């Protein structure tokens, strides 16, 4: 029998039985324009639809799937994985203006709960209020986001004013632009490399001598990483992890906000050294102003003929797990951000299965200075056995929070006294997190330990990305740990059972009246031993530190 192929009026072609509004296909085709219909563009396509309509309707998802030749299920699972995509049914209306209030530890200490409650009471059909994880502005907590406009040291009044005045666009950072950077000697080193004045082996030797390490958290020597990737067969790639989602971390934002070309020059030099064909910069969606800034400045580099590789800017979409390098690469490829099993490591089998050099922003920020000033200049900057300089993101109960450029190996007491102006007025130093949410918690009595790789591990902590959060006598450690565990439970990708159920179980145990120490200890050990990636492996660190050092706060 001949199949009836007549289309119903107002209904467009649909894959696998799904029906979609014809207008959705026109919408998507218009938004995508001449962009290549490649699978790895899926997240960017979803962003374009979300930006335009403030949501992702089922019909629009069907249309995106059609454009990429994917099934609806493939597109739907990606869209629903990321927190910044609002997926709705066709019979639902788009969410109103969204106001996000950060509820991570430093913001909670600064009154985020009251701000969230106050805004929620006054919400209407014109805007909705939702809680959100760290937005990378912990030094000016609490933080709220009105659509794409971030409001620091936020109050109900300042947020309401932004809503009433329609102040929803991102702020472009007041950074040092290409012209000023070049005038101060910028890109002379890159030009020297491109013109044959330097060799990759020379640069790698300098980096190794400087002992510059990866500043994203793992601390792997940068020069060694360049050497490993360079030995792999081409084509090779470079990825930049600018998705710093660890609560308390904002150093990469600081450098991108103020001096983006120092980072860009380091990136291009790294790509030249490993002979990479393409560079992928994966940027936090919480940094929309920086995205526009980078687009503007990269265009200037292209006009100046300083780019010999292709640079791709890709936006994250609200997933802490994508700070893990393999999960980030899955996301760039247009998939859910699920960490890969290792080995193989990304240096040999990375993005698109190619050898990949992956760095965070701060590591690349240092490349020019290390090469121009020499390995000894950088290595000699350390203190207490540390090597080099580190950018400490300091927030919490200190008089002067912010990014502190200090010698690697400085102690918490030294950092507090010399760089932070001491404690905030009326607060007594009680505890600190040396490495963000997953780096553990130490009491003030242990504030003379060097803040460096390898120095904190014997105490159940690590430096990670150097996100230092300071607590005072006015803070309850159990409440702080509960905040961190809520974060881990929300951000678990769900791929492995120990992390997925373990973080949720930890929250329930912490919410109980009496803490079951043996059960909690066993739970933390299971997560550490059996989780696929660092999220689950390190999630129990704050709990174990609390039970060891702060018995008075949970007894």
XYZ file of C-alpha atoms in Angstrom:
555
model
C 0.000 0.000 0.000
C 1.384 3.415 -0.924
C 2.360 5.420 2.135
C 0.585 8.743 2.578
C 3.379 11.329 2.583
C 1.175 14.395 2.723
C 2.328 16.711 5.531
C -0.131 18.130 7.994
C -0.463 21.868 7.804
C 2.040 23.604 10.106
C 3.993 20.412 10.820
C 7.557 19.978 9.558
C 9.476 16.795 8.759
C 10.459 14.968 11.914
C 12.977 12.245 12.747
C 11.761 8.976 14.259
C 8.124 9.952 14.638
C 8.597 13.242 16.478
C 6.524 16.123 15.204
C 7.725 19.683 15.342
C 6.391 23.067 14.425
C 7.520 24.181 10.987
C 8.491 27.596 12.375
C 11.107 25.930 14.572
C 12.972 24.724 11.481
C 12.959 28.238 10.032
C 14.160 29.633 13.393
C 17.062 27.234 13.660
C 18.149 27.555 10.036
C 18.152 31.342 10.381
C 20.162 31.267 13.612
C 22.737 28.811 12.291
C 23.205 30.589 8.998
C 26.352 29.364 7.246
C 27.869 27.704 10.324
C 29.210 24.209 9.565
C 26.763 21.446 10.472
C 29.271 19.462 12.561
C 28.505 17.332 15.614
C 31.023 19.232 17.703
C 28.971 22.407 17.134
C 25.976 21.016 19.011
C 26.511 22.976 22.243
C 27.072 26.199 20.351
C 23.875 25.630 18.345
C 21.956 25.047 21.570
C 23.419 28.257 22.976
C 22.286 30.212 19.925
C 18.714 28.977 20.359
C 18.788 29.543 24.138
C 20.163 33.073 23.643
C 17.399 33.951 21.198
C 14.368 32.346 22.852
C 15.528 31.971 26.499
C 14.655 28.282 26.309
C 14.954 25.157 24.177
C 11.556 23.937 23.048
C 11.093 20.361 21.877
C 10.451 21.614 18.351
C 13.703 23.574 18.348
C 15.566 20.491 19.581
C 14.021 18.459 16.762
C 15.141 21.120 14.295
C 18.699 21.148 15.662
C 18.782 17.353 15.445
C 17.594 17.553 11.838
C 20.303 20.057 10.922
C 23.042 17.846 12.383
C 21.643 14.526 11.237
C 21.282 13.327 14.836
C 18.443 11.633 16.631
C 16.248 13.699 18.925
C 17.412 11.559 21.857
C 21.067 12.479 21.260
C 20.286 16.188 21.259
C 17.861 15.947 24.176
C 20.317 14.137 26.454
C 22.963 16.782 25.820
C 20.575 19.705 26.298
C 19.258 18.355 29.599
C 22.738 17.588 30.963
C 23.792 21.242 31.258
C 22.291 23.591 33.850
C 22.146 26.681 31.622
C 19.831 25.156 29.032
C 16.088 25.408 29.759
C 14.322 22.561 27.971
C 10.523 22.900 27.753
C 7.656 21.190 25.988
C 5.982 22.902 23.041
C 2.847 23.596 25.063
C 4.839 25.428 27.748
C 5.830 29.069 27.677
C 9.402 30.275 27.780
C 10.789 30.988 31.260
C 10.634 34.676 32.171
C 13.767 36.652 32.876
C 16.013 34.473 35.029
C 17.809 35.735 38.131
C 20.453 33.368 39.462
C 21.800 33.744 42.990
C 25.083 32.039 43.825
C 24.762 29.734 46.828
C 28.358 28.490 47.022
C 30.230 28.713 50.303
C 31.627 32.253 50.193
C 28.341 33.699 48.936
C 26.401 31.785 51.581
C 28.725 33.245 54.232
C 27.942 36.696 52.803
C 24.147 36.387 53.010
C 23.136 34.633 49.790
C 20.324 32.704 51.504
C 18.597 35.872 52.665
C 19.091 37.448 49.246
C 17.583 34.406 47.532
C 14.598 34.369 49.900
C 14.002 38.103 49.510
C 14.083 37.966 45.717
C 11.914 34.843 45.617
C 9.211 36.595 47.622
C 9.079 39.394 45.073
C 9.350 37.247 41.957
C 6.514 37.488 39.471
C 5.542 36.433 35.997
C 8.229 38.852 34.806
C 11.187 37.043 36.360
C 12.062 33.847 38.169
C 14.711 33.287 40.830
C 16.888 30.174 40.995
C 19.918 29.203 43.047
C 23.140 28.632 41.159
C 26.651 27.349 41.901
C 29.829 29.449 42.002
C 30.018 32.231 39.410
C 33.725 32.990 39.797
C 33.353 36.287 41.651
C 33.857 35.076 45.226
C 35.954 38.101 46.182
C 32.839 40.270 45.849
C 30.181 38.047 47.339
C 27.260 37.642 47.288
C 26.747 37.464 43.533
C 23.588 37.434 41.435
C 23.094 37.199 37.691
C 20.248 39.022 35.940
C 20.114 37.180 32.622
C 23.762 37.799 31.532
C 24.555 40.743 33.813
C 26.469 39.786 36.955
C 25.901 41.922 40.034
C 28.567 41.707 42.712
C 28.053 42.488 46.399
C 24.431 42.073 45.448
C 21.460 43.242 47.482
C 17.761 42.804 46.833
C 17.673 46.488 45.888
C 20.556 46.354 43.392
C 19.126 43.252 41.727
C 15.621 44.740 41.570
C 17.038 47.932 40.075
C 18.810 45.959 37.351
C 15.557 44.135 36.552
C 13.454 47.297 36.406
C 15.993 49.105 34.220
C 16.464 46.167 31.900
C 20.168 45.861 32.733
C 20.568 42.305 31.480
C 23.527 42.497 29.069
C 27.011 41.355 30.077
C 29.647 43.904 31.007
C 32.724 43.925 28.768
C 35.850 43.962 30.987
C 38.063 47.040 30.985
C 41.122 45.058 29.903
C 44.470 45.907 28.342
C 43.720 45.591 24.639
C 45.895 44.487 21.732
C 47.292 47.917 20.919
C 48.482 48.615 24.467
C 49.821 45.102 24.952
C 51.822 45.200 21.726
C 53.189 48.647 22.583
C 54.583 47.208 25.820
C 56.496 44.476 23.978
C 53.683 41.999 23.586
C 53.911 39.391 20.807
C 57.628 40.028 20.282
C 58.321 36.529 21.615
C 55.638 34.969 19.404
C 57.029 36.763 16.354
C 60.504 35.549 17.272
C 59.192 31.985 17.400
C 57.366 32.261 14.082
C 60.427 33.799 12.403
C 62.782 31.026 13.498
C 64.530 32.939 16.278
C 63.504 30.323 18.843
C 63.134 26.574 18.734
C 60.475 24.437 20.444
C 63.179 22.433 22.224
C 64.655 25.657 23.622
C 61.305 26.738 25.029
C 60.566 23.309 26.487
C 63.947 23.256 28.220
C 63.251 26.686 29.730
C 59.821 25.637 30.970
C 61.235 22.484 32.521
C 63.973 24.478 34.250
C 61.444 26.934 35.654
C 59.405 24.105 37.183
C 56.214 25.779 35.955
C 53.357 23.429 36.739
C 49.794 23.157 35.591
C 47.826 25.669 37.656
C 44.443 24.106 37.027
C 44.858 21.758 39.963
C 46.860 18.695 38.923
C 50.279 20.350 39.030
C 51.810 18.363 36.165
C 55.032 20.007 34.867
C 54.194 22.163 31.838
C 57.435 21.577 29.954
C 57.138 17.806 30.325
C 53.609 17.961 28.965
C 54.757 19.913 25.891
C 57.506 17.340 25.310
C 55.090 14.389 25.545
C 52.561 15.891 23.143
C 55.218 17.005 20.686
C 56.487 13.411 20.360
C 53.034 12.105 19.400
C 52.156 11.793 15.702
C 50.127 14.660 14.245
C 47.756 16.237 13.769
C 47.939 17.631 17.321
C 45.561 19.967 19.133
C 45.630 22.440 22.018
C 42.734 22.847 24.444
C 42.412 25.574 27.048
C 40.351 24.899 30.137
C 38.872 28.293 31.026
C 35.926 26.677 32.803
C 37.121 27.197 36.378
C 34.109 25.943 38.286
C 35.732 25.054 41.613
C 33.963 27.117 44.308
C 36.311 29.830 45.457
C 38.308 29.961 42.195
C 38.406 33.146 40.139
C 42.072 33.695 39.181
C 41.577 32.803 35.507
C 38.744 35.311 35.279
C 41.011 37.932 36.827
C 43.707 37.431 34.186
C 41.226 37.280 31.309
C 39.490 40.402 32.610
C 42.684 42.423 32.899
C 45.372 41.091 30.528
C 43.897 38.649 27.984
C 46.717 39.004 25.456
C 49.364 37.643 27.816
C 47.258 34.482 27.950
C 46.609 34.530 24.191
C 50.319 34.921 23.400
C 51.126 31.996 25.696
C 48.452 29.929 23.982
C 49.766 30.679 20.490
C 53.342 29.938 21.550
C 52.234 26.590 22.998
C 50.387 25.767 19.777
C 53.489 26.675 17.758
C 55.730 24.546 19.975
C 53.655 21.370 19.621
C 52.706 22.180 16.007
C 48.986 22.139 16.745
C 46.568 22.616 13.881
C 43.752 23.962 16.072
C 43.224 25.592 19.461
C 39.956 25.170 21.374
C 39.279 27.612 24.219
C 36.527 26.274 26.486
C 35.165 29.261 28.403
C 32.766 29.358 31.345
C 29.286 30.435 30.358
C 29.367 32.588 33.502
C 31.955 34.805 31.771
C 29.887 36.288 28.903
C 31.726 39.616 28.917
C 35.052 37.834 28.498
C 33.614 35.876 25.571
C 32.836 39.102 23.721
C 36.240 40.516 24.658
C 38.079 37.472 23.303
C 36.109 37.530 20.055
C 37.087 41.175 19.580
C 40.766 40.696 20.408
C 41.255 37.462 18.455
C 39.934 39.271 15.391
C 42.706 41.859 15.888
C 45.308 39.076 16.025
C 43.989 37.635 12.789
C 44.195 41.043 11.138
C 47.791 41.360 12.365
C 48.561 37.915 10.896
C 49.765 36.604 14.262
C 47.595 33.504 14.228
C 48.971 30.537 12.310
C 46.485 28.043 13.724
C 42.705 28.001 13.934
C 41.231 29.265 17.231
C 37.794 28.020 18.249
C 35.905 29.657 21.122
C 33.496 27.252 22.791
C 31.135 28.027 25.633
C 30.503 25.768 28.563
C 26.920 25.527 29.737
C 26.981 25.235 33.499
C 28.652 21.937 34.418
C 31.402 21.820 37.056
C 32.405 18.357 35.857
C 33.676 19.898 32.615
C 36.605 21.300 34.564
C 37.954 17.744 34.336
C 39.987 17.684 31.126
C 38.459 14.628 29.461
C 34.898 15.726 30.359
C 35.691 19.113 28.840
C 36.788 17.408 25.634
C 33.592 15.387 25.505
C 31.687 18.659 25.841
C 33.685 20.318 23.057
C 32.824 17.324 20.875
C 29.137 18.111 21.423
C 28.376 15.471 24.031
C 27.506 15.237 27.695
C 30.490 16.139 29.857
C 31.273 12.655 31.142
C 34.871 11.944 32.248
C 36.680 9.281 30.268
C 38.403 6.248 31.714
C 42.175 6.568 31.707
C 44.503 5.423 30.232
C 44.755 6.480 27.475
C 45.606 9.993 28.615
C 44.631 13.075 26.639
C 48.224 13.799 25.651
C 48.036 10.734 23.397
C 44.290 10.318 22.768
C 42.534 13.579 23.496
C 40.090 15.812 21.647
C 38.674 14.028 18.584
C 41.067 11.180 19.391
C 44.133 13.306 18.636
C 47.156 14.058 20.841
C 46.140 17.105 22.844
C 48.030 19.646 24.939
C 45.643 20.837 27.638
C 46.346 23.796 29.932
C 44.389 26.192 32.076
C 44.541 29.969 31.672
C 47.061 30.780 34.396
C 49.646 28.280 33.150
C 49.580 29.849 29.684
C 49.599 33.328 31.231
C 53.111 32.621 32.586
C 54.692 31.324 29.370
C 55.900 34.686 28.049
C 57.442 35.820 31.351
C 59.155 32.489 31.958
C 60.758 32.432 28.497
C 61.700 36.124 28.391
C 63.018 36.382 31.971
C 64.453 32.913 32.270
C 63.814 29.708 34.159
C 65.700 30.822 37.274
C 63.712 34.055 37.526
C 60.493 32.093 37.939
C 61.798 29.187 40.014
C 63.524 31.472 42.515
C 60.264 33.237 43.419
C 59.102 30.496 45.799
C 59.118 30.311 49.571
C 59.368 27.483 52.121
C 60.669 25.107 49.448
C 58.121 26.136 46.801
C 59.119 27.027 43.249
C 57.693 29.941 41.293
C 54.711 32.206 41.753
C 51.089 31.262 42.360
C 47.848 33.149 42.022
C 45.804 32.502 45.149
C 42.073 33.216 44.896
C 41.313 34.380 48.431
C 37.759 34.871 49.675
C 35.766 34.630 52.878
C 36.379 36.378 56.193
C 39.435 38.401 55.198
C 39.844 42.160 55.126
C 41.077 42.267 51.525
C 39.859 39.369 49.360
C 40.974 38.937 45.758
C 43.643 37.324 43.582
C 46.970 37.419 45.418
C 50.126 36.852 43.391
C 52.466 35.366 45.972
C 55.420 32.972 46.233
C 54.479 29.330 45.822
C 54.826 27.682 49.223
C 53.668 30.674 51.247
C 51.767 29.636 54.379
C 48.215 30.612 55.227
C 49.379 32.784 58.116
C 51.834 34.581 55.825
C 49.260 35.004 53.060
C 46.719 36.366 55.514
C 49.093 38.850 57.136
C 51.113 40.006 54.108
C 48.549 39.989 51.309
C 45.023 40.041 52.775
C 45.214 42.701 55.458
C 44.391 40.136 58.127
C 40.928 38.996 59.074
C 37.782 41.028 58.454
C 36.795 43.284 61.337
C 35.102 41.387 64.128
C 36.225 37.947 62.932
C 38.752 35.562 64.459
C 40.620 33.119 62.189
C 39.166 29.632 62.667
C 39.738 27.542 59.527
C 40.616 27.636 55.852
C 40.104 25.672 52.662
C 43.474 25.626 50.853
C 42.225 24.230 47.552
C 38.563 25.025 47.043
C 35.588 22.806 47.753
C 37.445 19.528 47.236
C 40.780 20.482 48.814
C 39.788 19.801 52.419
C 39.561 22.077 55.474
C 42.271 22.821 58.023
C 42.085 24.600 61.395
C 43.919 27.843 62.100
C 46.361 25.857 64.246
C 47.684 24.297 61.007
C 48.148 27.543 59.098
C 51.932 27.288 58.858
C 51.938 24.568 56.187
C 53.254 25.653 52.756
C 50.421 26.219 50.298
C 51.961 24.191 47.502
C 51.767 20.925 45.617
C 52.724 17.955 47.780
C 52.794 19.845 51.081
C 49.188 19.412 52.216
C 48.493 15.791 51.282
C 49.673 14.341 54.608
C 46.931 16.381 56.256
C 44.234 15.068 53.909
C 44.206 18.218 51.775
C 45.670 19.557 48.540
C 46.308 22.943 46.965
C 44.490 22.266 43.657
C 43.756 25.533 41.902
C 44.726 27.528 45.030
C 41.198 28.632 45.894
C 41.655 29.727 49.502
C 38.478 30.289 51.492
C 38.807 31.607 55.047
C 36.318 30.879 57.835
C 36.019 32.567 61.213
C 34.708 31.919 64.700
C 31.282 32.989 63.414
C 31.099 30.038 60.993
C 29.967 26.491 61.746
C 32.177 23.946 59.999
C 29.408 21.381 59.658
C 27.223 23.937 57.880
C 30.134 24.764 55.571
C 30.731 21.098 54.766
C 27.021 20.572 54.104
C 27.122 23.448 51.626
C 30.057 21.815 49.830
C 28.374 18.409 49.729
C 25.179 19.914 48.282
C 27.399 21.316 45.543
C 29.024 17.948 44.819
C 25.657 16.172 44.789
C 24.253 18.733 42.335
C 27.308 18.639 40.078
C 27.948 14.894 39.920
C 27.628 13.848 36.279
C 25.897 10.633 37.378
C 28.144 8.340 35.359
C 29.416 6.247 38.295
C 27.441 4.954 41.261
C 29.951 5.761 44.048
C 29.854 9.470 43.239
C 26.224 9.733 42.142
C 24.710 8.049 45.198
C 27.603 8.676 47.572
C 27.362 12.461 47.458
C 23.593 12.321 47.972
C 24.002 9.922 50.895
C 26.627 12.196 52.448
C 24.177 15.119 52.339
C 21.529 13.077 54.142
C 23.973 11.958 56.807
C 25.148 15.524 57.396
C 21.559 16.708 57.708
C 20.899 14.179 60.491
C 20.996 15.143 64.151
C 23.918 12.878 65.038
C 26.727 12.101 62.641
C 27.394 8.398 62.061
C 31.206 8.535 61.958
C 31.907 4.900 60.971
C 29.346 4.983 58.164
C 30.559 8.365 56.929
C 34.172 7.184 56.964
C 33.258 4.090 54.953
C 31.251 6.176 52.495
C 34.132 8.606 51.904
C 36.549 5.705 51.378
C 34.216 4.111 48.825
C 33.877 7.344 46.875
C 37.636 7.893 46.932
C 38.487 4.354 45.823
C 35.776 3.677 43.251
C 34.788 6.962 41.571
C 35.876 7.510 37.970
C 37.171 11.062 38.330
C 38.363 13.589 40.862
C 34.903 14.889 41.758
C 33.871 11.741 43.580
C 37.403 10.857 44.641
C 37.869 14.167 46.474
C 34.297 14.895 47.556
C 34.825 13.297 50.960
C 37.881 15.387 51.855
C 35.950 18.170 53.651
C 34.008 15.578 55.651
C 37.103 13.682 56.748
C 38.836 16.929 57.722
C 35.796 18.021 59.702
C 35.658 14.755 61.645
C 39.394 14.973 62.371
C 39.839 18.640 63.250
C 36.447 20.120 64.187
C 34.700 17.666 66.487
C 33.082 20.509 68.423
C 31.026 21.502 65.361
C 29.287 18.155 64.863
C 29.405 16.329 68.204
